[in-house]
C-alpha positions as CSV (number, residue, x, y, z in Angstrom):
1,X,28.5,32.2,-47.1
2,X,30.0,29.3,-49.0
3,X,29.4,25.8,-47.6
4,X,32.6,23.7,-47.7
5,X,33.1,20.1,-47.0
6,X,35.7,18.8,-44.4
7,X,37.5,15.9,-45.9
8,X,39.3,13.6,-43.5
9,X,42.3,11.6,-44.8
10,X,44.1,8.6,-43.4
11,X,47.0,7.1,-45.2
12,X,49.3,4.1,-45.0
13,X,52.0,3.0,-47.5
14,X,49.4,0.9,-49.4
15,X,46.0,2.5,-49.0
16,X,44.2,5.9,-48.5
17,X,40.9,6.3,-46.7
18,X,38.6,9.3,-47.2
19,X,35.5,10.4,-45.4
20,X,33.5,13.6,-45.4
21,X,31.7,15.9,-43.0
22,X,29.6,18.8,-44.0
23,X,26.6,20.7,-42.8
24,X,23.7,18.2,-42.6
25,X,25.7,15.2,-43.9
26,X,28.4,12.8,-42.7
27,X,29.6,10.1,-45.0
28,X,28.3,6.6,-43.8
29,X,31.8,5.0,-43.9
30,X,35.4,5.6,-44.9
31,X,36.1,5.1,-48.6
32,X,39.3,3.1,-49.4
33,X,41.5,3.8,-52.4
34,X,44.8,2.0,-53.0
35,X,48.0,3.9,-53.5
36,X,48.4,2.0,-56.8
37,X,45.1,3.4,-58.0
38,X,46.1,7.0,-57.1
39,X,49.4,6.5,-59.0
40,X,47.4,5.2,-62.0
41,X,45.1,8.3,-61.8
42,X,48.1,10.6,-62.3
43,X,48.6,8.9,-65.7
44,X,45.1,8.2,-66.8
45,X,43.5,11.4,-65.2
46,X,40.2,9.6,-64.8
47,X,39.0,6.4,-63.1
48,X,36.1,4.9,-61.2
49,X,36.7,2.9,-58.0
50,X,34.4,1.2,-55.5
51,X,34.4,0.3,-51.8
52,X,31.8,-1.7,-49.9
53,X,28.5,-0.5,-51.5
54,X,29.7,2.9,-52.5
55,X,31.7,4.1,-55.6
56,X,33.5,7.2,-56.7
57,X,34.6,8.8,-59.9
58,X,38.0,10.5,-59.7
59,X,39.2,13.1,-62.1
60,X,42.6,14.9,-62.1
61,X,42.6,18.1,-64.1
62,X,43.9,21.7,-64.1
63,X,42.2,24.0,-61.8
64,X,40.1,26.9,-63.2
65,X,41.7,29.1,-60.6
66,X,45.1,30.4,-61.4
67,X,47.8,29.2,-59.0
68,X,45.9,26.1,-57.7
69,X,47.7,23.7,-60.1
70,X,46.1,20.3,-60.6
71,X,42.7,19.7,-58.9
72,X,41.4,16.4,-57.7
73,X,37.6,16.1,-58.2
74,X,35.8,13.1,-56.6
75,X,32.2,12.4,-57.3
76,X,31.1,10.1,-54.4
77,X,28.0,8.0,-54.5
78,X,27.7,7.0,-50.9
79,X,25.5,3.9,-50.4
80,X,24.6,1.9,-47.4
81,X,22.5,-1.2,-46.8
82,X,18.9,-0.2,-45.9
83,X,17.7,-3.7,-45.4
84,X,15.6,-6.1,-47.5
85,X,18.4,-6.2,-50.2
86,X,18.1,-2.5,-50.8
87,X,20.7,0.3,-50.6
88,X,20.1,4.0,-50.1
89,X,22.5,6.9,-50.2
90,X,23.6,10.3,-51.4
91,X,25.8,11.9,-54.1
92,X,28.6,14.3,-53.1
93,X,31.3,16.1,-55.1
94,X,34.5,17.4,-53.6
95,X,37.4,19.4,-55.1
96,X,40.9,19.2,-53.5
97,X,44.1,20.9,-54.7
98,X,46.2,17.9,-55.6
99,X,49.5,19.1,-54.2
100,X,47.9,19.9,-50.8
101,X,46.1,16.5,-50.9
102,X,49.4,14.7,-51.3
103,X,51.0,16.8,-48.5
104,X,48.1,15.8,-46.2
105,X,48.6,12.1,-47.1
106,X,52.3,12.3,-46.2
107,X,51.4,14.0,-42.9
108,X,49.0,11.2,-42.0
109,X,51.7,8.6,-42.8
110,X,54.2,10.3,-40.6
111,X,51.5,10.2,-37.8
112,X,51.1,6.5,-38.2
113,X,47.8,6.7,-40.2
114,X,46.1,9.3,-38.0
115,X,43.3,11.1,-39.7
116,X,44.0,14.6,-40.8
117,X,41.6,17.1,-42.4
118,X,41.4,19.5,-45.3
119,X,38.6,21.6,-46.6
120,X,37.3,21.1,-50.1
121,X,37.4,24.2,-52.4
122,X,34.7,25.5,-54.6
123,X,35.7,24.9,-58.2
124,X,33.0,26.7,-60.2
125,X,33.4,26.4,-63.9
126,X,34.6,22.8,-64.1
127,X,32.1,20.7,-65.9
128,X,31.8,16.9,-65.3
129,X,33.1,15.0,-68.3
130,X,31.0,11.8,-68.9
131,X,32.0,9.2,-71.5
132,X,29.3,7.3,-73.3
133,X,31.8,6.2,-75.9
134,X,32.4,2.5,-76.2
135,X,34.5,1.4,-79.2
136,X,36.7,4.4,-79.6
137,X,37.4,5.0,-75.9
138,X,38.4,1.3,-75.6
139,X,40.8,1.6,-78.5
140,X,42.4,4.7,-77.1
141,X,42.7,3.0,-73.7
142,X,44.6,0.2,-75.3
143,X,47.3,2.5,-76.6
144,X,49.4,4.3,-74.0
145,X,50.5,7.1,-76.3
146,X,46.9,8.0,-77.1
147,X,45.7,7.7,-73.5
148,X,48.3,10.4,-72.6
149,X,47.3,12.6,-75.5
150,X,43.6,12.4,-74.7
151,X,44.2,13.0,-71.0
152,X,46.2,16.2,-71.8
153,X,43.6,17.4,-74.1
154,X,40.8,17.0,-71.6
155,X,42.9,18.6,-68.9
156,X,43.4,21.7,-71.0
157,X,39.9,22.2,-72.4
158,X,36.2,22.5,-71.2
159,X,36.9,24.9,-68.3
160,X,33.8,26.9,-69.5
161,X,31.9,29.1,-67.2
162,X,28.3,27.9,-66.9
163,X,29.0,24.4,-68.1
164,X,27.4,21.6,-66.1
165,X,28.4,18.5,-68.0
166,X,30.3,17.4,-71.2
167,X,28.9,14.2,-72.6
168,X,31.4,12.4,-75.0
169,X,30.3,9.8,-77.6
170,X,32.1,7.8,-80.4
171,X,32.8,9.7,-83.6
172,X,33.1,8.0,-87.0
173,X,36.8,9.0,-87.1
174,X,39.1,6.4,-85.4
175,X,40.2,7.3,-81.9
176,X,38.0,10.4,-82.0
177,X,34.9,11.6,-80.3
178,X,31.8,13.8,-80.5
179,X,30.9,15.9,-77.5
180,X,27.8,17.7,-76.3
181,X,27.9,20.4,-73.6
182,X,25.1,20.7,-71.1
183,X,24.7,24.1,-69.4
184,X,22.8,25.2,-66.4
185,X,20.2,26.8,-68.7
186,X,20.1,24.1,-71.4
187,X,22.2,22.7,-74.2
188,X,25.4,24.4,-75.2
189,X,28.2,23.7,-77.7
190,X,28.5,20.5,-79.8
191,X,31.6,19.5,-81.6
192,X,34.4,17.0,-82.2
193,X,37.5,15.8,-80.4
194,X,39.4,14.7,-83.5
195,X,42.8,13.0,-83.6
196,X,44.8,14.5,-86.4
197,X,47.9,13.0,-88.1
198,X,47.0,9.3,-87.5
199,X,49.7,8.1,-89.9
200,X,52.1,8.5,-87.0
201,X,50.3,8.1,-83.7
202,X,53.4,9.4,-81.8
203,X,53.1,12.7,-83.6
204,X,49.3,12.8,-83.8
205,X,47.4,15.4,-81.8
206,X,43.8,16.0,-80.7
207,X,42.0,19.1,-81.8
208,X,38.6,20.5,-81.1
209,X,36.0,21.2,-83.9
210,X,32.8,23.1,-83.2
């Protein structure tokens, strides 16, 4: 039987709070995310936010399951003060269909911020994308047209069965990247995410090279 996580949501006009309950674990506190950050996520498709000691990596991408639309993936690192200037905690990943997530937020607002619940789904086949790029990612982030192109590319690729993580590094080609796939049983595909047609960035497009 699949173990699923109950995600509790509470929303106001300015902020959203999330907390989780699963078999054997309850998040140590509510995690706050501003509505402005969620709006930015819809454009950027990826961000890291923090609250109290804890932090979370949020990704918005297409579900590997037909009909689910966009999927919100949140990698929580729940931390709490354990005394003597130390923190302790636990990592947790949840997957939420984004349209249903937005409906639940609106339901909570209509109820005056009352907490409402939804179950996370199992999204097997969606690897975690981790950037270890520095120069090229910063240069892409500074150009809105390229941020959108890279976001769409990542949203449409890497839904590979058996993939655990995609690690992305700088490539020698401007605005481009080298990636390495990590699978459950070892290393997988390596290749490039290359921006073609750089003479006109508005018409340029990313392609995969393996």
